[in-house]
CSV table of C-alpha atoms and ligand atoms in Angstrom, one decimal:
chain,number,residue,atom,x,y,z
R,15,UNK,CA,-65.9,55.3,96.5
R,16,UNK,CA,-64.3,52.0,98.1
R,17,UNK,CA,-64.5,48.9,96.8
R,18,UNK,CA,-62.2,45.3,97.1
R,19,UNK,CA,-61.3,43.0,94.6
R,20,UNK,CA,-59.2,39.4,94.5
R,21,UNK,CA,-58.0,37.6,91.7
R,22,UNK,CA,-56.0,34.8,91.0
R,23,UNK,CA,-52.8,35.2,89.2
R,24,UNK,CA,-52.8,32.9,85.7
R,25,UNK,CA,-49.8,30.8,84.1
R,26,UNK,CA,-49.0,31.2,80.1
R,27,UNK,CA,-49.5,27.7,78.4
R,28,UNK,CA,-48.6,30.0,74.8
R,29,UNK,CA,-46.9,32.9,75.9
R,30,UNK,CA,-47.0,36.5,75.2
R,31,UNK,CA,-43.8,38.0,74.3
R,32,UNK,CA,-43.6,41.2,73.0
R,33,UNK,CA,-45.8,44.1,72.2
R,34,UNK,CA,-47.0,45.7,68.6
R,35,UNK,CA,-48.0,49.1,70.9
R,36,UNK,CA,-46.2,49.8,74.1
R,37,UNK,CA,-49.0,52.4,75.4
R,38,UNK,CA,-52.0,50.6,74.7
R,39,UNK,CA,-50.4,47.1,75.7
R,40,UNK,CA,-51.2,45.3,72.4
R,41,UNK,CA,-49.6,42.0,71.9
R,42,UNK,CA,-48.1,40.4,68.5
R,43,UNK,CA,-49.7,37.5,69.1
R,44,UNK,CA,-52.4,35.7,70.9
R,45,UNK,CA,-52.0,33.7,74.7
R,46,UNK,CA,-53.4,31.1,76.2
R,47,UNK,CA,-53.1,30.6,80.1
R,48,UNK,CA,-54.8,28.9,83.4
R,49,UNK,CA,-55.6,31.0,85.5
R,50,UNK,CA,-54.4,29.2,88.9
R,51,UNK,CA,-56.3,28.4,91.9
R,52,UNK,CA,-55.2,29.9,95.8
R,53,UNK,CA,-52.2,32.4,94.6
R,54,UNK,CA,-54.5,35.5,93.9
R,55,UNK,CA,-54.0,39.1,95.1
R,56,UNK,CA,-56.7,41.3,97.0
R,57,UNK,CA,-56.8,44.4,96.5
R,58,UNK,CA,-58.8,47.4,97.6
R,59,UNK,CA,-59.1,50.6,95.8
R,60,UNK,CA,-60.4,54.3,97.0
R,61,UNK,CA,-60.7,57.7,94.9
R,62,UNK,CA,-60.7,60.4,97.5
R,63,UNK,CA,-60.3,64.4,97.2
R,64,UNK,CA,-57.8,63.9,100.2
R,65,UNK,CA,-55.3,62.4,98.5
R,66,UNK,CA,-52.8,64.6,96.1
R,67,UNK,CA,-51.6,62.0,94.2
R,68,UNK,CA,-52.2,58.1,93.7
R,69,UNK,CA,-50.9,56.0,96.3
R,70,UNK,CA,-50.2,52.5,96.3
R,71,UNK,CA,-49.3,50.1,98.8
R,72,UNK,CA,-48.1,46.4,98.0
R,73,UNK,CA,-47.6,44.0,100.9
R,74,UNK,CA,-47.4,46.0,103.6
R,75,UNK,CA,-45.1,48.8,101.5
R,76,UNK,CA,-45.6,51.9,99.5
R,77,UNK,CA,-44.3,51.5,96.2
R,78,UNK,CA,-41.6,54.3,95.2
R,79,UNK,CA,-42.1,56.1,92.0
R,80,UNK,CA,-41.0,53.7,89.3
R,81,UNK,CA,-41.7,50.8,87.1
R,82,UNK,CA,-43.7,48.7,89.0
R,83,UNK,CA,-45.7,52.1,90.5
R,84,UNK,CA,-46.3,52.9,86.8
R,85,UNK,CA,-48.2,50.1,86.1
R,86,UNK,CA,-50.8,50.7,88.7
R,87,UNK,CA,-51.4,55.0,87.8
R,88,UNK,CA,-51.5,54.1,84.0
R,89,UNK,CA,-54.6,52.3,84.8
R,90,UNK,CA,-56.2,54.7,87.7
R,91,UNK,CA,-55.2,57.1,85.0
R,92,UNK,CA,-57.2,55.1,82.3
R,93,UNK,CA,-60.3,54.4,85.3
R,94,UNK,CA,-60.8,58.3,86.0
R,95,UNK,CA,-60.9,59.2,82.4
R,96,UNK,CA,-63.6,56.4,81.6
R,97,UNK,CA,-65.4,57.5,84.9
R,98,UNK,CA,-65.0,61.2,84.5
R,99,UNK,CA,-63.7,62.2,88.1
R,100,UNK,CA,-60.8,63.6,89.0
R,101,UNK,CA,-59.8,62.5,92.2
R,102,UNK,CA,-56.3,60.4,93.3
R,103,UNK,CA,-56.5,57.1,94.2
R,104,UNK,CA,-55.3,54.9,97.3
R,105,UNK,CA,-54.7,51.6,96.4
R,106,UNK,CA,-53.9,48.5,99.0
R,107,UNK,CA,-53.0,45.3,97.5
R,108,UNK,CA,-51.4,42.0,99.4
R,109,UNK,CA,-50.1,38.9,97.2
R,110,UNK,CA,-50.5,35.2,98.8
R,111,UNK,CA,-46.8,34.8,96.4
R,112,UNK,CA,-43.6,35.7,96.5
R,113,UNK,CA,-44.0,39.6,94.3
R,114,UNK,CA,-41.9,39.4,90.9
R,115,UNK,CA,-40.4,36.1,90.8
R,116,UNK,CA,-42.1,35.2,87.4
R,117,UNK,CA,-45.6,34.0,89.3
R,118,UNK,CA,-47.2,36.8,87.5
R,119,UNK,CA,-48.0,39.7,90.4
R,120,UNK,CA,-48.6,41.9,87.9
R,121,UNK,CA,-51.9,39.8,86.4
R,122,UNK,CA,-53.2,39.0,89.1
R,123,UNK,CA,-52.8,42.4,90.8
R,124,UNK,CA,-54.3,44.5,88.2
R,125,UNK,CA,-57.0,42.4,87.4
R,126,UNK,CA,-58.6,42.8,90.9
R,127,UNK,CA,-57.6,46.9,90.6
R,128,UNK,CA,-59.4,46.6,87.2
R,129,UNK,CA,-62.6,45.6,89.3
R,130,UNK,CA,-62.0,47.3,92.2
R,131,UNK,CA,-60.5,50.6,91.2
R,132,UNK,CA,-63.6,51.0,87.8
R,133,UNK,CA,-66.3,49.8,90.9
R,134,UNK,CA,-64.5,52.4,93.5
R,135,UNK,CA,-64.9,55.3,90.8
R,136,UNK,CA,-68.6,54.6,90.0
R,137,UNK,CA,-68.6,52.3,86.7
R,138,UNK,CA,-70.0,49.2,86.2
R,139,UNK,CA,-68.2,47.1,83.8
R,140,UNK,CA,-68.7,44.0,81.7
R,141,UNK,CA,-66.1,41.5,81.4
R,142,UNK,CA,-65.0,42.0,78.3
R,143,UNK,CA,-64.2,46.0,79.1
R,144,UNK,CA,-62.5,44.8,82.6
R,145,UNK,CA,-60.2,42.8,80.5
R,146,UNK,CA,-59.4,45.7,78.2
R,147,UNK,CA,-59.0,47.7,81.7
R,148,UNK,CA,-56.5,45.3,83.0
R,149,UNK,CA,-54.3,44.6,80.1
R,150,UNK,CA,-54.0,48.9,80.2
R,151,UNK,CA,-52.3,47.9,83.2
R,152,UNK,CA,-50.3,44.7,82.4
R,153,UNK,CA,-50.9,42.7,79.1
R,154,UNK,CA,-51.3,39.2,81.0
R,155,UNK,CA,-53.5,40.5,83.8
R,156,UNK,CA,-56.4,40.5,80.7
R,157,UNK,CA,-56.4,36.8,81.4
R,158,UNK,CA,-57.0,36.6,85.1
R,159,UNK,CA,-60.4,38.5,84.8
R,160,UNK,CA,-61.2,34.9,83.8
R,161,UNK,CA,-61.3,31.7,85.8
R,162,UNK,CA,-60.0,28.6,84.1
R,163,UNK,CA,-58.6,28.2,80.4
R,164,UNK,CA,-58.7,31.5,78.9
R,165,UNK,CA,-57.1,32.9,75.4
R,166,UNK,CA,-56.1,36.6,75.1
R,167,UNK,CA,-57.0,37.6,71.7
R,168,UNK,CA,-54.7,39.5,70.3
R,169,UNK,CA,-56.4,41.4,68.1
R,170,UNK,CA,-56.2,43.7,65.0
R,171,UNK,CA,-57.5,47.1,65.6
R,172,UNK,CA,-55.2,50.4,66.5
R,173,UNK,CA,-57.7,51.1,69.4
R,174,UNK,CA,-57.3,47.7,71.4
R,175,UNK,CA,-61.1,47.2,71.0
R,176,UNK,CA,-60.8,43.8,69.9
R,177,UNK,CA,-57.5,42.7,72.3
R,178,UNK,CA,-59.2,40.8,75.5
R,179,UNK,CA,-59.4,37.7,76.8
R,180,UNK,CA,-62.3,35.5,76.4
R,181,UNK,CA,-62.4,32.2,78.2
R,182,UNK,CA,-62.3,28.9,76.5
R,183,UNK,CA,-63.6,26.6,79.3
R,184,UNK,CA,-64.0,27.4,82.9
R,185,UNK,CA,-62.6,26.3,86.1
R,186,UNK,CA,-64.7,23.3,86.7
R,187,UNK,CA,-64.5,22.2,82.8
R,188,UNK,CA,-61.3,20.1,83.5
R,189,UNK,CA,-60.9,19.5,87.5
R,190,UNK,CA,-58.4,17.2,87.4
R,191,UNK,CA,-55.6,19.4,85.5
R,192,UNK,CA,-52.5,20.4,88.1
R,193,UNK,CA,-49.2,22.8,87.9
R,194,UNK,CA,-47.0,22.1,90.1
R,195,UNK,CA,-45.1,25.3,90.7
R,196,UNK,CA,-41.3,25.0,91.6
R,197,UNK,CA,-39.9,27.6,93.4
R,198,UNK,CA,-36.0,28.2,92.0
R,199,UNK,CA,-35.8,31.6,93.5
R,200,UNK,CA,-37.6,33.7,95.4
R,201,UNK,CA,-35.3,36.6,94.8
R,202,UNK,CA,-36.7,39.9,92.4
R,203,UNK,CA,-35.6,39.2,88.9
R,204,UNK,CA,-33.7,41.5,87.1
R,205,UNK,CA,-34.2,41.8,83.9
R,206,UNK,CA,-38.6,43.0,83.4
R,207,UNK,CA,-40.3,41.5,81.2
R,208,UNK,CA,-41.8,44.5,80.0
R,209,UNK,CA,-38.3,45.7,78.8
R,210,UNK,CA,-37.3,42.1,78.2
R,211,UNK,CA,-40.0,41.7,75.9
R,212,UNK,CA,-39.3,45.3,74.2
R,213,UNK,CA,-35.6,44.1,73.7
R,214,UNK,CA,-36.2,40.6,72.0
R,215,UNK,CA,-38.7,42.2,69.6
R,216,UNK,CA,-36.1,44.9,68.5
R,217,UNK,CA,-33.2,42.2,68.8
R,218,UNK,CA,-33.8,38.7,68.5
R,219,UNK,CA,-33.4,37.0,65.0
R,220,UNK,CA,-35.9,34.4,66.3
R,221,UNK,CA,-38.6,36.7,66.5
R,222,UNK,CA,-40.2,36.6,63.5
R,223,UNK,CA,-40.6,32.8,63.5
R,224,UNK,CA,-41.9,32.8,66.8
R,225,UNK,CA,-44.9,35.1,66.0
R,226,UNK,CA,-45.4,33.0,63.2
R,227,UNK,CA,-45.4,29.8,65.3
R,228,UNK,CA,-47.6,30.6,68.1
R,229,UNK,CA,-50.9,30.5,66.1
R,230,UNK,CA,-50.8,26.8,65.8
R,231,UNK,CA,-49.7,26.2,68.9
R,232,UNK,CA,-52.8,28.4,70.0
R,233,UNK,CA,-55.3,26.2,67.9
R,234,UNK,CA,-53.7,23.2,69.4
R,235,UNK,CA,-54.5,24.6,72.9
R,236,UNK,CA,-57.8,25.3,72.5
R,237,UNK,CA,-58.3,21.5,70.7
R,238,UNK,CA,-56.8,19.7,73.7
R,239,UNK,CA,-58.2,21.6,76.5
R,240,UNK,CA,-61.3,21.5,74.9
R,241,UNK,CA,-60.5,17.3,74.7
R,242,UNK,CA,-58.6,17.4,78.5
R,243,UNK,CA,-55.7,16.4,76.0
R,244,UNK,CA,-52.9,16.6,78.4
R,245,UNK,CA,-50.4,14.7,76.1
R,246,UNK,CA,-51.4,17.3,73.5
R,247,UNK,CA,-51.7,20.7,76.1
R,248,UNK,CA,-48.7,19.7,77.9
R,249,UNK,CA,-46.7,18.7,74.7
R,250,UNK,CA,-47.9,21.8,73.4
R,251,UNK,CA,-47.0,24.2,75.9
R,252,UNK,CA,-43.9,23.3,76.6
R,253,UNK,CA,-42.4,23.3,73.2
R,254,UNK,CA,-44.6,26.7,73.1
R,255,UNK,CA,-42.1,28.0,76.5
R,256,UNK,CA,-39.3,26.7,74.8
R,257,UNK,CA,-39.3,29.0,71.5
R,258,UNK,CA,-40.2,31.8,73.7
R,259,UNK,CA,-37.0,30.9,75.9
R,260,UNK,CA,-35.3,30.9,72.6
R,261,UNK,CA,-36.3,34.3,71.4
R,262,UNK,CA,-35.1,35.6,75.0
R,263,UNK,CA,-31.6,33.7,74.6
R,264,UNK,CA,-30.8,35.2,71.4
R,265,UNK,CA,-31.7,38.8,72.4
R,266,UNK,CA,-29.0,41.1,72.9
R,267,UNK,CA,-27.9,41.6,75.5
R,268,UNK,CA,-29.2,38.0,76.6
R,269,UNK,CA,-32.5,37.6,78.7
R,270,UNK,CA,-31.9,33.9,80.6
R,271,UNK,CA,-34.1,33.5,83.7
R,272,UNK,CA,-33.3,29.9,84.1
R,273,UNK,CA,-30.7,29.3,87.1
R,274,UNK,CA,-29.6,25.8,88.3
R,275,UNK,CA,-32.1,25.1,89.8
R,276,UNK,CA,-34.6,25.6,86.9
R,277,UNK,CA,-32.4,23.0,85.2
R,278,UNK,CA,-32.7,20.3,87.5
R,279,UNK,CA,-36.3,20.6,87.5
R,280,UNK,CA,-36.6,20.6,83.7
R,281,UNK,CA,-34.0,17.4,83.3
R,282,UNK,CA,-36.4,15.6,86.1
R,283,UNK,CA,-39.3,16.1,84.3
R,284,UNK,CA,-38.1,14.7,81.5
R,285,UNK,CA,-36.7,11.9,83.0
R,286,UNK,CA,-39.9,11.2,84.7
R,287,UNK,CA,-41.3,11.4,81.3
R,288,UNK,CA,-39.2,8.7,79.8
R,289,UNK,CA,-40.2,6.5,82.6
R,290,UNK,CA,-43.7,6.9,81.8
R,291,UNK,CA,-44.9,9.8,83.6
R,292,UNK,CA,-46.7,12.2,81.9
R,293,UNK,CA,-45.7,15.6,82.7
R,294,UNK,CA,-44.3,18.7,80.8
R,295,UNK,CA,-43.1,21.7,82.2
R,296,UNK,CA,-43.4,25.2,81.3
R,297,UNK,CA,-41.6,28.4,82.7
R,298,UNK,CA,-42.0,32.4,82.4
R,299,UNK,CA,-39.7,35.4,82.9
R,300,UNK,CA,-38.5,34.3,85.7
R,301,UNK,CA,-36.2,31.0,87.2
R,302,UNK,CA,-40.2,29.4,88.4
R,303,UNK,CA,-40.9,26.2,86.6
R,304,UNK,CA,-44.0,24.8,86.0
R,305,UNK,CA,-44.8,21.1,85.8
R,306,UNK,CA,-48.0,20.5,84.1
R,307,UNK,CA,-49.6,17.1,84.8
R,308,UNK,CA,-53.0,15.5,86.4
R,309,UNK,CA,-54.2,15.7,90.2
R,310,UNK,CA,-53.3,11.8,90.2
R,311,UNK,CA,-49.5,12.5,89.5
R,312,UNK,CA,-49.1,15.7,91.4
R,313,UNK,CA,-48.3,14.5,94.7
R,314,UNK,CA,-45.2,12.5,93.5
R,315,UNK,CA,-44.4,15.1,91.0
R,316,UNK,CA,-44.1,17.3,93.9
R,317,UNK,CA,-42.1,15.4,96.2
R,318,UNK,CA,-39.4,14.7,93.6
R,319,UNK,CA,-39.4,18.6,92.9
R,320,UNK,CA,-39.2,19.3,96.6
R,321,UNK,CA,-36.1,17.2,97.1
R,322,UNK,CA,-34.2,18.9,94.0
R,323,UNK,CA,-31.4,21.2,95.0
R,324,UNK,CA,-32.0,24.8,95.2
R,325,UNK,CA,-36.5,24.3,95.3
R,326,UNK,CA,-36.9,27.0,97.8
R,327,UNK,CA,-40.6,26.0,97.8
R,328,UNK,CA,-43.5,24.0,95.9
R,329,UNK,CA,-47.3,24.9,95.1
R,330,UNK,CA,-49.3,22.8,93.5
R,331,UNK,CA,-52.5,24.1,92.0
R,332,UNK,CA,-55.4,23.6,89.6
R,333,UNK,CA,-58.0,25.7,87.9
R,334,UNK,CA,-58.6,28.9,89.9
R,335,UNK,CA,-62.1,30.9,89.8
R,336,UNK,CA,-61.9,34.4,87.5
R,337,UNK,CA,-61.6,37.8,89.7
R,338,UNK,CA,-64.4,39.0,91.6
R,339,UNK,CA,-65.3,41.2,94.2
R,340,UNK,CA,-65.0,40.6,98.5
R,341,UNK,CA,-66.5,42.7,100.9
R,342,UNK,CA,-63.4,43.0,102.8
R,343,UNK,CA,-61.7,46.3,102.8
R,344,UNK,CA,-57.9,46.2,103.0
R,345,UNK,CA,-58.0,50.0,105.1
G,16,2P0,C1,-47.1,35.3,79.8
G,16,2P0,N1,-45.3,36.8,80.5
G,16,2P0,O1,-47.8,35.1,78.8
G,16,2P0,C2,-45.7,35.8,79.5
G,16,2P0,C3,-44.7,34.7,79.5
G,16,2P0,C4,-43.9,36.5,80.8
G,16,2P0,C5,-43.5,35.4,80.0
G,16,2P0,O2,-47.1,38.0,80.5
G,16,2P0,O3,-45.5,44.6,80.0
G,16,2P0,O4,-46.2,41.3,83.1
G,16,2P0,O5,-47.1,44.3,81.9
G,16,2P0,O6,-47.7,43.6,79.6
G,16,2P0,O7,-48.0,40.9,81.5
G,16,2P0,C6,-45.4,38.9,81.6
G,16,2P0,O8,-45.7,40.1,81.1
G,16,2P0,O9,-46.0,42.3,80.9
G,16,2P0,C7,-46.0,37.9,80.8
G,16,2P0,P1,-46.6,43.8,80.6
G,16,2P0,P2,-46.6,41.2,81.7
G,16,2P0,O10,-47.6,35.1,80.9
């Protein structure tokens, strides 16, 4: 009734923002994201009559009853009702990245619980139904069960049947394809995007038009990755993060993430764009940016990031592999 899991974490290149069902964690629209090699979380899961309730431990430390605890019973909850037992859950789970700084913890963390914790309580599960599993837990984390490019259908059903990810190429489809992920802050952000997302959809004027942009910029995604497009997935993606930064601006009270050093980074790259450099950038709920661009640009992308004021720290990474199982046992 043990079993260990990793999985990497995944960047939105259209993002999700907002929910048409909190409890079943169905989106308004469809995403499209990479999932991103070396920042991955392992996790090990146990169901055990000993315990009396779930317990989970992140990093080193248990997690308090709360938000972030939430996330993780909602889907033990979901795993013992599919698997018919009724025992609690221990849960261990250790991020190679700084823990909700807008890197995505949450996806990549309850992707590997969605494979460790259904394994640990007896199911075996397809990927499609580990998807489903995962976004129970956190909507994005339906993307990491994937490796490489992978779209989150949002689907149309009341049951969340049809909402999981599928993946449009994997990670040795387009090798050459690099973030380089610039570290503005490594300090917990405020504002959640769960709640952040709840408040732009009851708040934001924009939000209508953003639903109704995303689709195009979802066909467009799938056209240039397909291509390795980068002018057209970079291009793409960015204007994609900047109506979603839009729609968080003009929610009330306002959702901005971005700090000074976010800025800096995003008037670099596109300074280094008009000199000829193609890059884009892309960020999340959370002051990280994101500079998209090839393996053959990254290293001087990097350095330039490095040397901006206020980069705590810079990762550059490609493609990542989908989540799997380890042997390892984290206790
Ligand atoms: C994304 N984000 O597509 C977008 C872009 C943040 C900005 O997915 O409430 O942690 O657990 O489903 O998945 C972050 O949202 O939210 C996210 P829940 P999640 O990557």
């Amino acid at each position: 009734m043990k079993a260990s899991a990793v999985a990497n974490s995944n960047i939105a290149l259209a993002k999700y923002w907002g929910k048409r069902d909190a409890k079943l964690m169905l989106p308004h629209n469809s995403s499209i994201s990479m999932t991103l090699d070396g920042l991955f979380s392992h996790t090990t899961c146990e169901f055990d009559g000993k315990y009396r309730s779930h317990i989970v431990i992140l990093d080193g430390a248990e997690l308090p009853e709360g938000d972030a605890k939430q996330e993780v019973t909602i889907q033990l909850d979901v795993i013992k009702e599919m698997a018919k037992i009724k025992e609690f859950a221990k849960v261990v789970s250790n991020n190679t990245f700084p823990t909700a700084a807008g890197l995505a913890s949450s996806a990549s963390g309850l992707a590997a619980l969605a494979l460790a914790g259904s394994k640990a309580a007896g199911l075996e599960l397809g990927k499609k139904e580990l998807s489903i599993l995962a976004r129970r837990g956190s909507g994005s984390a339906s993307r990491s069960v994937y490796g490489g490019f992978v779209e989150w259908q949002k689907g149309v059903k009341s049951d969340g049947s049809d909402s999981h990810a599928v993946q449009i190429a994997d990670e040795n489809y387009w090798k050459d394809f690099r973030m380089v992920v610039c570290i503005a802050s490594k300090k917990e952000k405020k504002i959640k995007s769960r709640a952040g997302m709840a408040q732009s959809v009851a708040t934001s004027p924009f939000y209508k038009s953003w639903i109704e942009s995303v689709e195009s910029d979802i066909d467009a995604l799938k056209k240039g990755i397909l291509k390795k497009d980068l002018e057209a997935v970079g291009s793409t993606a960015e204007h994609n993060c900047l109506k979603m930064y839009a729609t968080m601006i003009s929610t009330k009270p306002p959702i901005i993430y971005w700090n000074p050093a976010s800025m800096s980074v995003i008037h670099s790259v596109l300074e280094l764009r008009d000199n000829g450099m193609k890059c884009y950038f892309t960020c999340d709920a959370g002051p990280q940016v994101k500079i998209i661009c090839l393996e053959k640009d990254s290293k001087e992308i990097a350095e330039m990031a490095a040397r901006i004021e206020g980069v705590e720290d810079v990762i550059v990474s490609g493609p990542g592999r989908g989540a799997e199982f380890v042997k390892r046992d984290l206790f």
